[in-house]
JSON list of C-alpha atoms in Angstrom, two decimals:
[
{"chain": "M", "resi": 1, "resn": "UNK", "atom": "CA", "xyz": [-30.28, 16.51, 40.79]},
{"chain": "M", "resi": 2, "resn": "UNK", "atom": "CA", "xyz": [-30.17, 14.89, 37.41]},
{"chain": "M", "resi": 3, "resn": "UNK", "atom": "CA", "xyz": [-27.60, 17.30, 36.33]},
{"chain": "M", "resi": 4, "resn": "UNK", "atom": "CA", "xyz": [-25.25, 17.11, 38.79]},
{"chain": "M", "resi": 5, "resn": "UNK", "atom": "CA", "xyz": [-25.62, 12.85, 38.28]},
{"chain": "M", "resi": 6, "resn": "UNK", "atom": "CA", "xyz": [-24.87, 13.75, 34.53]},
{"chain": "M", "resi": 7, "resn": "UNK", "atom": "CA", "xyz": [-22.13, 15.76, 35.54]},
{"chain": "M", "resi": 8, "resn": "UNK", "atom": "CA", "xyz": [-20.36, 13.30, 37.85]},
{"chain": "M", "resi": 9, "resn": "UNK", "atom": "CA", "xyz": [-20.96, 10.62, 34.98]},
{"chain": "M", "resi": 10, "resn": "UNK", "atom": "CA", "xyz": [-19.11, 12.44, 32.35]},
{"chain": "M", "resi": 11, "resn": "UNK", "atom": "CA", "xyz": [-16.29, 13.49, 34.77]},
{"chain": "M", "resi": 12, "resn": "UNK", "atom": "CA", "xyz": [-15.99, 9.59, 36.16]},
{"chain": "M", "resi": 13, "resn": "UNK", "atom": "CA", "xyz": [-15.71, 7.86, 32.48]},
{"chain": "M", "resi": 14, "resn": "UNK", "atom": "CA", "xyz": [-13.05, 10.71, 31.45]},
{"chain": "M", "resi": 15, "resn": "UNK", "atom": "CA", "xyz": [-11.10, 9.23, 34.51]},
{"chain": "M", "resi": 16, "resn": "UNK", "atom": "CA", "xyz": [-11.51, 5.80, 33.74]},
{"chain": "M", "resi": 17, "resn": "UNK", "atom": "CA", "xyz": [-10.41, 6.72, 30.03]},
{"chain": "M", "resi": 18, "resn": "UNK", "atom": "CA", "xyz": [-7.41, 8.79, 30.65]},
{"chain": "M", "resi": 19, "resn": "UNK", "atom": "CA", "xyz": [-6.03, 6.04, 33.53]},
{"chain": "M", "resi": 20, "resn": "UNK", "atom": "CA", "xyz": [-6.84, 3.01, 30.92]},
{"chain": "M", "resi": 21, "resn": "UNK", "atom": "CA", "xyz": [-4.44, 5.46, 28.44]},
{"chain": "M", "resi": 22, "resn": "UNK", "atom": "CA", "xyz": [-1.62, 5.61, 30.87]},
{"chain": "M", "resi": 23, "resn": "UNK", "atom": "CA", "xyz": [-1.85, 1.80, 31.57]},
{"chain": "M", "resi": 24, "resn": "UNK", "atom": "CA", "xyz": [-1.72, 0.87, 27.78]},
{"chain": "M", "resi": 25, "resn": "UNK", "atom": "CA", "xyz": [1.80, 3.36, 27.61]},
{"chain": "M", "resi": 26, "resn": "UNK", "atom": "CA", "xyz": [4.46, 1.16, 26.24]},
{"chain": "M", "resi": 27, "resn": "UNK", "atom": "CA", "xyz": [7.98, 2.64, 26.90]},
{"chain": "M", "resi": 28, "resn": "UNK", "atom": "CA", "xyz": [9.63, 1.38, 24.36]},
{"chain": "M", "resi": 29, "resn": "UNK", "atom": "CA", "xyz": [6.97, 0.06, 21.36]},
{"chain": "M", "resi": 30, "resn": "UNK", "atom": "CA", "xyz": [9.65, -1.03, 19.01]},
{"chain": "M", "resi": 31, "resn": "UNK", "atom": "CA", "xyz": [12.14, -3.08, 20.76]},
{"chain": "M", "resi": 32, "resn": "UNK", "atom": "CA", "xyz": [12.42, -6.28, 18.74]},
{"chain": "M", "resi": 33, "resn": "UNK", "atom": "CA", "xyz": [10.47, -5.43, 16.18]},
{"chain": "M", "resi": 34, "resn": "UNK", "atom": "CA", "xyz": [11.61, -4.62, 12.00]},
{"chain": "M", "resi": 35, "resn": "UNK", "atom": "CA", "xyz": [10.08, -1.63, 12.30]},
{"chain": "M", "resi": 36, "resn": "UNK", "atom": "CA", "xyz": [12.43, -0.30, 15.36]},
{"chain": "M", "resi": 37, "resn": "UNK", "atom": "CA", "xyz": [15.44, -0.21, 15.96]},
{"chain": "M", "resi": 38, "resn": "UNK", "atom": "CA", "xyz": [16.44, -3.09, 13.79]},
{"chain": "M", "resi": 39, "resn": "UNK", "atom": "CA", "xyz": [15.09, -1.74, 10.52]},
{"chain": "M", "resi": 40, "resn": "UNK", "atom": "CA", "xyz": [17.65, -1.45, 8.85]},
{"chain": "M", "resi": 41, "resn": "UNK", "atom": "CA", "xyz": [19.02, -5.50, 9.38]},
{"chain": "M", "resi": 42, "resn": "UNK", "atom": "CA", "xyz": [17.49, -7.37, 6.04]},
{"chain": "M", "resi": 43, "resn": "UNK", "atom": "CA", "xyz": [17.89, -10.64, 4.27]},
{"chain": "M", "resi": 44, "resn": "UNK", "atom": "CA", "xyz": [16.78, -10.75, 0.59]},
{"chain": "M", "resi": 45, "resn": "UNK", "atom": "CA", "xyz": [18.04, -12.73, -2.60]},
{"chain": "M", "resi": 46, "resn": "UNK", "atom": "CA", "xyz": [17.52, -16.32, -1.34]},
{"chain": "M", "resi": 47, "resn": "UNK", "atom": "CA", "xyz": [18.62, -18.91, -3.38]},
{"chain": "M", "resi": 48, "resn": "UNK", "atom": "CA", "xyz": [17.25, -21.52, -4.01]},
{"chain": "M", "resi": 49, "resn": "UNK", "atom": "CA", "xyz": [13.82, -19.76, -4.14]},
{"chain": "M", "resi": 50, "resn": "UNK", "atom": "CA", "xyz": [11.62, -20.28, -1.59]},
{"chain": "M", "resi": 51, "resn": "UNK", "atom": "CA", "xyz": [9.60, -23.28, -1.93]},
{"chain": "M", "resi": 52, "resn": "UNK", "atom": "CA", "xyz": [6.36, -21.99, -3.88]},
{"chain": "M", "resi": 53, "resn": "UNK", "atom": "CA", "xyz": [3.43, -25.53, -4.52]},
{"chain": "M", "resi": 54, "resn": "UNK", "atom": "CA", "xyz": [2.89, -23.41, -7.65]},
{"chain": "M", "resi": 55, "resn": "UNK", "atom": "CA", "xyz": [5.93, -23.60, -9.17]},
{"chain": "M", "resi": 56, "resn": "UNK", "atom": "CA", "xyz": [6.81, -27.04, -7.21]},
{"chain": "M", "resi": 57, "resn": "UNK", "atom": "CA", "xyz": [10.50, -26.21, -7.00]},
{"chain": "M", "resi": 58, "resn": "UNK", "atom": "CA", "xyz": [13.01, -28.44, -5.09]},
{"chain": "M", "resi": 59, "resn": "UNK", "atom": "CA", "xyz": [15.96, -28.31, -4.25]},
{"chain": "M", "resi": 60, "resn": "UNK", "atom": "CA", "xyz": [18.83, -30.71, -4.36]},
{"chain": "M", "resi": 61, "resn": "UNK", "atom": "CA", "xyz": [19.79, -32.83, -1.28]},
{"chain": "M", "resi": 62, "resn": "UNK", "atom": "CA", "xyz": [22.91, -31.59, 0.20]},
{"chain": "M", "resi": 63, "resn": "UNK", "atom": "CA", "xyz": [22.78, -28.53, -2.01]},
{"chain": "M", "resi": 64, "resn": "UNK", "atom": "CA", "xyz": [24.68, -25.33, -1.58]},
{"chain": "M", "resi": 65, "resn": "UNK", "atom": "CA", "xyz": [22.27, -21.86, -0.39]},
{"chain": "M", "resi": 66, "resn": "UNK", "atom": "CA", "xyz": [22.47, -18.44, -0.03]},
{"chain": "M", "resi": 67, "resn": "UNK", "atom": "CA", "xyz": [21.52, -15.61, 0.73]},
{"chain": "M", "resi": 68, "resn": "UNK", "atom": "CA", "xyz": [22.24, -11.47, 0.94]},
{"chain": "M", "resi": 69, "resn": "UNK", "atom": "CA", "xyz": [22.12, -9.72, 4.43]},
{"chain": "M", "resi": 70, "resn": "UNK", "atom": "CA", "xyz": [22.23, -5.83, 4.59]},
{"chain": "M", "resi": 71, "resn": "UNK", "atom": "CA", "xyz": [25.57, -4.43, 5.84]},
{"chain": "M", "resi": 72, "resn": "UNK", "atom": "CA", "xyz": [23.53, -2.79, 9.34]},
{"chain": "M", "resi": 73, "resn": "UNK", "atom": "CA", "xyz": [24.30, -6.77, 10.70]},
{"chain": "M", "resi": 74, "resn": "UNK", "atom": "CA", "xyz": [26.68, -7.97, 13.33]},
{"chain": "M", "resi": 75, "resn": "UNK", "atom": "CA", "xyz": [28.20, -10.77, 11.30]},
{"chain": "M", "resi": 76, "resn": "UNK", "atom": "CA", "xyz": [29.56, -12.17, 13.96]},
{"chain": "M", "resi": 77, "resn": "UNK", "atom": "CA", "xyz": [26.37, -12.58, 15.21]},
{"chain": "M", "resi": 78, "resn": "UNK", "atom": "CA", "xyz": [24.89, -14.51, 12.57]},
{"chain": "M", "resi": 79, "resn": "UNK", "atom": "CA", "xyz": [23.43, -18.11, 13.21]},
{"chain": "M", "resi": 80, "resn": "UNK", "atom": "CA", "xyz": [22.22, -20.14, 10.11]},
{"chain": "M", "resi": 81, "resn": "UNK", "atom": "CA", "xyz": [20.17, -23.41, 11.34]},
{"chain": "M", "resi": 82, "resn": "UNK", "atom": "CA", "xyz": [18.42, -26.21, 9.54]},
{"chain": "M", "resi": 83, "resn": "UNK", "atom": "CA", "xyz": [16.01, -28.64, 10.98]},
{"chain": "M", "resi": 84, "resn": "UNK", "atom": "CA", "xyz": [17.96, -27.09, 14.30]},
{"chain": "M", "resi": 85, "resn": "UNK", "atom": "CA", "xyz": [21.24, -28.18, 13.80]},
{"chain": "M", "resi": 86, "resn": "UNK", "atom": "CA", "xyz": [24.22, -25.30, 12.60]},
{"chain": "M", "resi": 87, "resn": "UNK", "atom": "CA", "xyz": [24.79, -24.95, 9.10]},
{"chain": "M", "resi": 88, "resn": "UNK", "atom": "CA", "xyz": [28.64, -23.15, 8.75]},
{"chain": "M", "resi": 89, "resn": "UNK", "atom": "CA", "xyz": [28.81, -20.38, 6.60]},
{"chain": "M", "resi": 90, "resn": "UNK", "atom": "CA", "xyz": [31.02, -18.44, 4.53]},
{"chain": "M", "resi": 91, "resn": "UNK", "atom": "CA", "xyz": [30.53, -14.54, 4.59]},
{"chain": "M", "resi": 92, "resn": "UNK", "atom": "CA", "xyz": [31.74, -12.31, 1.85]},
{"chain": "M", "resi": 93, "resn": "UNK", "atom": "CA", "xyz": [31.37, -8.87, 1.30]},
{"chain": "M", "resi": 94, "resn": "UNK", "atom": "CA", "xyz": [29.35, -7.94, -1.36]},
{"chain": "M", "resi": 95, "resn": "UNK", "atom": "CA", "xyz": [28.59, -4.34, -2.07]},
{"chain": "M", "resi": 96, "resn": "UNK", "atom": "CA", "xyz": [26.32, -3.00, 0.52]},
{"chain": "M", "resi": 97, "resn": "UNK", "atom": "CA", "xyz": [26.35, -6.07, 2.35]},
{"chain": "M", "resi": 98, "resn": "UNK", "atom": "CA", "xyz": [27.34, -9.50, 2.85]},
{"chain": "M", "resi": 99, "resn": "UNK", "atom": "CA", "xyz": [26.96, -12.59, 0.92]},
{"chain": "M", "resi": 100, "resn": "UNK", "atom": "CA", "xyz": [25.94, -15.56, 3.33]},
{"chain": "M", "resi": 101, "resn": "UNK", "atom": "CA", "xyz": [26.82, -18.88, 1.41]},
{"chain": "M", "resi": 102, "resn": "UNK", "atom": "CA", "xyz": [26.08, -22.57, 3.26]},
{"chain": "M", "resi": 103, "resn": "UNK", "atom": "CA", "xyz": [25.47, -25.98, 2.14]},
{"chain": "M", "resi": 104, "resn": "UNK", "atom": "CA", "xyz": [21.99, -27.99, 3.11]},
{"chain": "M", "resi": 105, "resn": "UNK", "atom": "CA", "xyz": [23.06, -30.95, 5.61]},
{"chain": "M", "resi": 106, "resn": "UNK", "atom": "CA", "xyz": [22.29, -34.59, 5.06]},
{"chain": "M", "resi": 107, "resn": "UNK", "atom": "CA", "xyz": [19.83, -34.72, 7.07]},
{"chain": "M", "resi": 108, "resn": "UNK", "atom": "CA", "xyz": [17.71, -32.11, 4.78]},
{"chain": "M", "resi": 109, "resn": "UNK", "atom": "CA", "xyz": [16.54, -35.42, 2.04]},
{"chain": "M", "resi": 110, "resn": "UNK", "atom": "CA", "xyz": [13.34, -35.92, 1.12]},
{"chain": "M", "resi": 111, "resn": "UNK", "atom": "CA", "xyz": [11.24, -33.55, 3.22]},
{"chain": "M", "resi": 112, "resn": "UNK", "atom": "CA", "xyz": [10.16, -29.97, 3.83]},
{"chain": "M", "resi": 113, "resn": "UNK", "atom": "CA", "xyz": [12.82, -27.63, 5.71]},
{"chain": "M", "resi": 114, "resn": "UNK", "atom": "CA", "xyz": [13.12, -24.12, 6.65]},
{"chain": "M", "resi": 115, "resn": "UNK", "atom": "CA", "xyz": [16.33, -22.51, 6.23]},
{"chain": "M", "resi": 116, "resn": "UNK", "atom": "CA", "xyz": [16.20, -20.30, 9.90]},
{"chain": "M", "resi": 117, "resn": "UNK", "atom": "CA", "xyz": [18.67, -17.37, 10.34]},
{"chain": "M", "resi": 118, "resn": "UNK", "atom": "CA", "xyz": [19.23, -15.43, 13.15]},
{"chain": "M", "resi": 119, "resn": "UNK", "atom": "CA", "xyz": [21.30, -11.88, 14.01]},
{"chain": "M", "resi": 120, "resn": "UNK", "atom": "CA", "xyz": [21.58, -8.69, 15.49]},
{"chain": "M", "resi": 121, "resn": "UNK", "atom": "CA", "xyz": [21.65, -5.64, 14.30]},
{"chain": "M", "resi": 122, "resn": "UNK", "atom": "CA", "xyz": [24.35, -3.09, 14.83]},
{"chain": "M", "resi": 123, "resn": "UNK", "atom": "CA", "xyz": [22.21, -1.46, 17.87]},
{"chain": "M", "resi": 124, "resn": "UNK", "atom": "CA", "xyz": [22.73, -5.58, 19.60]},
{"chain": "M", "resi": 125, "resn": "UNK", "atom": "CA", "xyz": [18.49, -6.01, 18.66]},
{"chain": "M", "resi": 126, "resn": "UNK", "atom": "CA", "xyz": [17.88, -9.49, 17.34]},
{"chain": "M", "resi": 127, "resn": "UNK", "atom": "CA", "xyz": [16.17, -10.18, 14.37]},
{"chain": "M", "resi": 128, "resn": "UNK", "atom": "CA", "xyz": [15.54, -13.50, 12.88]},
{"chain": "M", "resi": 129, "resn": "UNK", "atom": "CA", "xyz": [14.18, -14.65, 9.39]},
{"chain": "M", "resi": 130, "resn": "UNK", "atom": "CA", "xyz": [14.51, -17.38, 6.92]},
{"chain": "M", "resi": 131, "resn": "UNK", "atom": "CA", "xyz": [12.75, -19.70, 4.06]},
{"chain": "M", "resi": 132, "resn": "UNK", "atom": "CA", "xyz": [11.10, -23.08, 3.27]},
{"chain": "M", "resi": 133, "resn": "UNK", "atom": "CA", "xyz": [12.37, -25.53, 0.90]},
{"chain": "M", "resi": 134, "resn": "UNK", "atom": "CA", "xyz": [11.34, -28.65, -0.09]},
{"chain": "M", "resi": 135, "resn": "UNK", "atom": "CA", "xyz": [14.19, -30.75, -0.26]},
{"chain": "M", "resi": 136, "resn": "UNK", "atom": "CA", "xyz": [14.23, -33.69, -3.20]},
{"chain": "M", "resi": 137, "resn": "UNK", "atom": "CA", "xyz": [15.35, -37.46, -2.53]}
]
């Protein structure tokens, strides 16, 4: 009797473990993610530098930014914001990408602000990214 109890123990928790596998399946793992399908969408070269309390860098009010975005974005998706209102842009190609140029508004004096961008990648996934600044007086 105790090994048939054994038995139906081991053959009730292999259940449980293979039906808590096929609840955990995720279809598609990657959508929205860098590491999917929008890999290959990347911003780099931001200027000014990030704001670093090492360094204490600041930037100038109402001074111009930019930044590089890889050539796998939908440029005519791209959104630059700061401190949620629009910046406009000017987009140039550059290489294997674009160059993304802006100016900080006047509402960015004297405070902290995060330069937000947002796109999608050739495959319509949306990826979003960005950088703090601390803005001088």
């Amino acid at each position: 009797m105790r090994l048939r109890n054994l038995v139906q123990l081991v053959v009730a928790v292999s259940i449980w473990g293979v039906t808590n596998h096929l609840w955990a399946y995720d279809a598609s793992p990657n959508i929205g993610t860098a590491e999917g399908s929008c890999a290959d969408v990347i911003f780099s070269a931001f200027t000014p530098p990030p704001y670093s309390y090492e360094k204490g860098n600041e930037a100038a009010p109402k001074s111009d930014f930019s930044f590089l975005a890889s050539k796998a974005t939908r440029i005519d998706s791209l959104k630059v914001t700061v401190k949620d209102e629009k910046v406009p842009v000017t987009i140039t190609p550059q290489g294997n990408g674009y160059l993304v140029k802006g100016k900080l508004p006047a509402s960015a004096t004297g405070s902290y602000v995060r330069v937000d961008i947002f796109a999608e990648g050739l495959t319509l996934c949306q990826r979003a990214d960005g950088w703090l600044l601390k803005v001088a007086k």
